[in-house]
PDB file of C-alpha atoms in Angstrom:
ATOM      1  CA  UNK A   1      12.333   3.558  -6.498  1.00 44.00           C
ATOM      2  CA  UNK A   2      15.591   4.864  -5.539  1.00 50.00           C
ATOM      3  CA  UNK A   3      16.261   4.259  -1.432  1.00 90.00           C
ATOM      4  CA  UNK A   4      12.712   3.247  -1.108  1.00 94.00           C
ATOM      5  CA  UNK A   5      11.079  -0.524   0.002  1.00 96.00           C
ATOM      6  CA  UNK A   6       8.049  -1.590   0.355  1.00 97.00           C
ATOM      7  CA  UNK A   7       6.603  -4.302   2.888  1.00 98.00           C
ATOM      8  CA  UNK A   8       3.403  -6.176   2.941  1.00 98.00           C
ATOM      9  CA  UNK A   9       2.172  -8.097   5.521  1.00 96.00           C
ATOM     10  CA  UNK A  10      -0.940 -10.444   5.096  1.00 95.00           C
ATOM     11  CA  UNK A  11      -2.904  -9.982   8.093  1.00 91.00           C
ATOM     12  CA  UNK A  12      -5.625 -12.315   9.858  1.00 86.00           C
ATOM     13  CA  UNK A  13      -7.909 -12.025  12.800  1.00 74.00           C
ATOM     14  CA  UNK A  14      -9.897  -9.574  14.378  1.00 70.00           C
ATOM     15  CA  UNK A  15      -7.022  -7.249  15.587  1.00 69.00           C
ATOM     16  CA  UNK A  16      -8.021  -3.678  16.098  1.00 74.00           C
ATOM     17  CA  UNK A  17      -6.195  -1.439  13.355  1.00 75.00           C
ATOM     18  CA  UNK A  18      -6.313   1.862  14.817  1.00 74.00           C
ATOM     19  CA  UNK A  19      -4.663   0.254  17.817  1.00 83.00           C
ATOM     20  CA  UNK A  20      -2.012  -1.332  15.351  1.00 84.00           C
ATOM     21  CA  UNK A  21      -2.003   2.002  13.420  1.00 84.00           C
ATOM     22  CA  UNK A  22      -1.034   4.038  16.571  1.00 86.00           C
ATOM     23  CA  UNK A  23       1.667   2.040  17.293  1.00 91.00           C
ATOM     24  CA  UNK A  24       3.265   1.984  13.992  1.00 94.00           C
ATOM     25  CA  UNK A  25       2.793   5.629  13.417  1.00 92.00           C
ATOM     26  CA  UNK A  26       4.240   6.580  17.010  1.00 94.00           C
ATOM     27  CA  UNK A  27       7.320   3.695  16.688  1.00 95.00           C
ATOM     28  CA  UNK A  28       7.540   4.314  12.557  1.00 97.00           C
ATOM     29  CA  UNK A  29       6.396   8.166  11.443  1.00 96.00           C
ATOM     30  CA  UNK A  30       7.992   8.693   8.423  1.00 95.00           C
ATOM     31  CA  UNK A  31       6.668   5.127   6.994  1.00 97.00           C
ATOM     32  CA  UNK A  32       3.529   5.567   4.666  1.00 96.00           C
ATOM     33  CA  UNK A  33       1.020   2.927   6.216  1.00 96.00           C
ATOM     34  CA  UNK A  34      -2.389   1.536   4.162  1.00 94.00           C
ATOM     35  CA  UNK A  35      -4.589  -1.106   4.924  1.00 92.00           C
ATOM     36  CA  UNK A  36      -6.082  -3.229   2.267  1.00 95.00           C
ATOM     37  CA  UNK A  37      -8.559  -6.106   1.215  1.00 93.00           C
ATOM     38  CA  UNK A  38      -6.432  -9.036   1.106  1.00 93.00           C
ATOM     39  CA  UNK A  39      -8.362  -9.765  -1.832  1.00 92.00           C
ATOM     40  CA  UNK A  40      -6.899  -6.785  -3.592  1.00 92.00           C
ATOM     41  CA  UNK A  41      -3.421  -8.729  -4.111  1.00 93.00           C
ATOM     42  CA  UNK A  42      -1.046 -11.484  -2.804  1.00 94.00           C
ATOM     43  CA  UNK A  43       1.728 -10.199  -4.462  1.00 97.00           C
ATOM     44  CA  UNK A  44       4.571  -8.547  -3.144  1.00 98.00           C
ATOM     45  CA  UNK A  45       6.353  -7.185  -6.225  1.00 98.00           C
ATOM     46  CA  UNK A  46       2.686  -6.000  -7.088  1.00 98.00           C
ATOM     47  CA  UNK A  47       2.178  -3.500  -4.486  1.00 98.00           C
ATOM     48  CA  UNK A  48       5.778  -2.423  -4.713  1.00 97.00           C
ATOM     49  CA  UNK A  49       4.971  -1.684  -8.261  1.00 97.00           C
ATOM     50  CA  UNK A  50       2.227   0.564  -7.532  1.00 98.00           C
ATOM     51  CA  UNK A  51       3.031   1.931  -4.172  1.00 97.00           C
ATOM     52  CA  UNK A  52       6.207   3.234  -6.194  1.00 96.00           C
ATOM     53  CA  UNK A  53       3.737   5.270  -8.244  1.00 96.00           C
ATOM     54  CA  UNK A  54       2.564   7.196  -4.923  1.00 97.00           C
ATOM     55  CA  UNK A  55       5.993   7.645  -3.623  1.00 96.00           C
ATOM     56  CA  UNK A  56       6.865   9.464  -6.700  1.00 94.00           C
ATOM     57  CA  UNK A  57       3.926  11.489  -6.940  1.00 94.00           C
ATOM     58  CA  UNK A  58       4.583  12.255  -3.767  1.00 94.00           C
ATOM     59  CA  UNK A  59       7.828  13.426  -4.170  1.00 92.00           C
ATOM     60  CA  UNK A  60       6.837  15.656  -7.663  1.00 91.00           C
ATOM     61  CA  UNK A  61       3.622  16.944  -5.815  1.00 91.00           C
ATOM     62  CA  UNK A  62       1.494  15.144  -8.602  1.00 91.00           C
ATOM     63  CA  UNK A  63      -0.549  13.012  -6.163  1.00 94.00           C
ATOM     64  CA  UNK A  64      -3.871  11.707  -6.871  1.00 95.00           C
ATOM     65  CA  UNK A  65      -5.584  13.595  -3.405  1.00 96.00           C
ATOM     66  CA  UNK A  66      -4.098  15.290  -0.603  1.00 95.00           C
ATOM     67  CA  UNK A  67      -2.163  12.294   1.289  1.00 96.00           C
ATOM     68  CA  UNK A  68      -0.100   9.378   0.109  1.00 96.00           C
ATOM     69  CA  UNK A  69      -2.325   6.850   1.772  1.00 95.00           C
ATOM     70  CA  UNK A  70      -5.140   7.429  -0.173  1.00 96.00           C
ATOM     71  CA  UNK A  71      -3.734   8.288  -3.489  1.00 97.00           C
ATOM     72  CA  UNK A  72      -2.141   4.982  -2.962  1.00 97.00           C
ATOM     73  CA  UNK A  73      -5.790   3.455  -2.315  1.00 97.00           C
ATOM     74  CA  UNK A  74      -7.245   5.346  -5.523  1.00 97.00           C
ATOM     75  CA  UNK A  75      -3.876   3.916  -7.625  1.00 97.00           C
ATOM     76  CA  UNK A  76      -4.849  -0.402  -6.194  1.00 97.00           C
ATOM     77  CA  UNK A  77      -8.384   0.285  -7.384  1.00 97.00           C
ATOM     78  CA  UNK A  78      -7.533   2.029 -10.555  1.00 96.00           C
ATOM     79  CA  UNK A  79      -9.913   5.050  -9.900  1.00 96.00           C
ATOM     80  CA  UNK A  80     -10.187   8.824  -9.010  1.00 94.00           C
ATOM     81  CA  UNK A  81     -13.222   8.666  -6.453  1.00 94.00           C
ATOM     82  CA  UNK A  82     -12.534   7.713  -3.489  1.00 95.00           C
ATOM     83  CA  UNK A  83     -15.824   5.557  -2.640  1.00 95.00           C
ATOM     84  CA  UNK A  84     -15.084   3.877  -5.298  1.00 96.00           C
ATOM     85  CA  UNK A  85     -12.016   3.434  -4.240  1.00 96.00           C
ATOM     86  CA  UNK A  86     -13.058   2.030  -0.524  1.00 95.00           C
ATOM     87  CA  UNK A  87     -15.537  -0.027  -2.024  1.00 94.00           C
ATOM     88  CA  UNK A  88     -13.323  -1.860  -4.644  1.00 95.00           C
ATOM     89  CA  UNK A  89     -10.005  -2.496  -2.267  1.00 95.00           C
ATOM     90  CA  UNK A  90     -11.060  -0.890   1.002  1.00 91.00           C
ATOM     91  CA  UNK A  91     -10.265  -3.228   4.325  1.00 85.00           C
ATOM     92  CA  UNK A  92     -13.643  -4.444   5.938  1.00 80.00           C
ATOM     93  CA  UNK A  93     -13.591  -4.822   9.097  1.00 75.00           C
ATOM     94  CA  UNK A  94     -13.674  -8.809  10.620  1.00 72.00           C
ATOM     95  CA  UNK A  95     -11.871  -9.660   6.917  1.00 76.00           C
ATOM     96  CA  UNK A  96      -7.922 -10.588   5.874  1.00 89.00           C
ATOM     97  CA  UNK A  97      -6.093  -7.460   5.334  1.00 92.00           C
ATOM     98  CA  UNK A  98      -2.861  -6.397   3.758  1.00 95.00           C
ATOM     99  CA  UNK A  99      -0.520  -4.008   5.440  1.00 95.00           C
ATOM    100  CA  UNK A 100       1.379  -2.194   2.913  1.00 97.00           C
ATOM    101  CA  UNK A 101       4.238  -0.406   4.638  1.00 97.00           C
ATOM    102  CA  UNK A 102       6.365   2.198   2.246  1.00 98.00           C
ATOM    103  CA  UNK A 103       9.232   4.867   2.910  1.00 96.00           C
ATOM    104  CA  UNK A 104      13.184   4.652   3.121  1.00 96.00           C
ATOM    105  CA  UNK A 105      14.833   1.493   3.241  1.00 96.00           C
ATOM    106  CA  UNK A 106      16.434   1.621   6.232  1.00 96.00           C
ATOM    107  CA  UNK A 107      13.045   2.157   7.989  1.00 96.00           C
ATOM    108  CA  UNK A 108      11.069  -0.103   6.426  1.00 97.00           C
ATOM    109  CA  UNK A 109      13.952  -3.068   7.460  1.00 96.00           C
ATOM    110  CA  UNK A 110      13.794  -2.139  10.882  1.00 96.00           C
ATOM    111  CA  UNK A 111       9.949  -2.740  10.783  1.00 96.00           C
ATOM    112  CA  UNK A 112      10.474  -6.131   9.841  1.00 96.00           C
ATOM    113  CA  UNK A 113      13.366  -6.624  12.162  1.00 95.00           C
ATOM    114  CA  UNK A 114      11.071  -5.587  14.821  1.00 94.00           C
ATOM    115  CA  UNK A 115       8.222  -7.556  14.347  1.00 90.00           C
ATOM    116  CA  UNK A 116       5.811  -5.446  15.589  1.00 89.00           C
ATOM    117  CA  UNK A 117       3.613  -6.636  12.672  1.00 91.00           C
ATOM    118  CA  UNK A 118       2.248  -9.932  13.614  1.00 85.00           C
ATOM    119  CA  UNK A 119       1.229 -11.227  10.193  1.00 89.00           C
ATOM    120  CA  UNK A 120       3.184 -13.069   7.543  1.00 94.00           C
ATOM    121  CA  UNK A 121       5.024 -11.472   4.615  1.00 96.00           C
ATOM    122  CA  UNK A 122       3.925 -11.699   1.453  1.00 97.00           C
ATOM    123  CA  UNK A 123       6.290 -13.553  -1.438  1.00 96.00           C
ATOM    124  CA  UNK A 124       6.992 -11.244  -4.306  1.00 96.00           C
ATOM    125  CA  UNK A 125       7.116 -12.977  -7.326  1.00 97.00           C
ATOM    126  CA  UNK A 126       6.990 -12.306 -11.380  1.00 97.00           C
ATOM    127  CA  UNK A 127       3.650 -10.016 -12.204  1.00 97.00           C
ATOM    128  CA  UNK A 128       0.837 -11.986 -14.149  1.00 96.00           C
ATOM    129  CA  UNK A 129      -0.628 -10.420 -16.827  1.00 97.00           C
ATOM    130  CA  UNK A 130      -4.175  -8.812 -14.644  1.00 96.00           C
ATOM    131  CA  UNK A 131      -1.170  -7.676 -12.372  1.00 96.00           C
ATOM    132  CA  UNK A 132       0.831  -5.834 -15.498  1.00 97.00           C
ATOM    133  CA  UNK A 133      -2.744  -4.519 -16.295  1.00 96.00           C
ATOM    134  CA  UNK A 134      -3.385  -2.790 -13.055  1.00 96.00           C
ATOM    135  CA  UNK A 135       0.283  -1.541 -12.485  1.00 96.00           C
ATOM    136  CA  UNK A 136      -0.199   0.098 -15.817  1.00 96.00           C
ATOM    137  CA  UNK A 137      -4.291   1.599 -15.538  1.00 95.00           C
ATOM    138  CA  UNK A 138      -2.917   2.908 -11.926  1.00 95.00           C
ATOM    139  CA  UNK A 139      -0.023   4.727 -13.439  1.00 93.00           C
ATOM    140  CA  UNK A 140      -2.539   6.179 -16.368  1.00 93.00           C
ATOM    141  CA  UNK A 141      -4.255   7.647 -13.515  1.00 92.00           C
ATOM    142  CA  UNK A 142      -1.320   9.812 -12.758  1.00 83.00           C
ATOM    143  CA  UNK A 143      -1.691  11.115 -16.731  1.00 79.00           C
ATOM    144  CA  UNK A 144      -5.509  11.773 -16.759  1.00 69.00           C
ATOM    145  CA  UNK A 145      -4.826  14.003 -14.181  1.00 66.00           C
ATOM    146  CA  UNK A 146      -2.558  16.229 -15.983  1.00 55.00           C
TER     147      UNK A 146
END
């Protein structure tokens, strides 16, 4: 992934996340920023995997739709429609969400240094097989498309 990290923070309560959005996009722009079901993964390493996908398709101009956050979304629910998409990993609102946070390095450690996110980090550990699955069916996405 080069000089890119990823960050995911489980998040709980009934926190407003265009508030939390707005504040990470004004203190963090050049970090991609997605919210998620939290039942979508628990994995660290995981969403690393895939989010690497987006950041490279990014970067080639191969991405799935128009921005990163939602080709990201269509790659964690391994399809090309995006209600689909919503349906199958989309944050509800009242639920747990994940905060995946993506971009240089150096930006994504001074988000966690600054602990505007008020959640707890998810532990990246060793894929399980479903995980290996996914990682590859999102990444055959990118091939379909060409």
């Amino acid at each position: 992934m080069g000089g890119n990290e990823v960050a995911c923070f489980l998040l709980e309560g009934r926190g407003e996340w265009e508030d939390l959005k707005a504040r990470l996009l004004r203190s963090f722009p050049d970090l991609l920023f997605q919210l998620v079901d939290a039942r979508s993964g628990s994995n660290e390493r995981f969403f690393r995997l895939i989010t690497a996908q987006t950041l490279k398709a990014s970067g080639d101009g191969s991405l799935l739709a128009r921005k990163p956050e939602v080709d990201l979304l269509l790659r964690l629910a391994r399809t090309t429609q995006i209600s689909e998409a919503l349906a199958r990993v989309g944050y509800k609102r009242g639920e747990k969400r994940i905060l995946i946070a993506a971009g240089k390095k150096g930006e994504v450690m001074r988000l966690v240094a600054s602990g505007i996110v008020e959640g707890m980090r998810l532990r990246s550990v060793e894929l399980s097989e479903n995980e290996w699955l996914s990682v590859e069916e999102a990444a055959i996405l990118s091939a379909l498309r060409t």
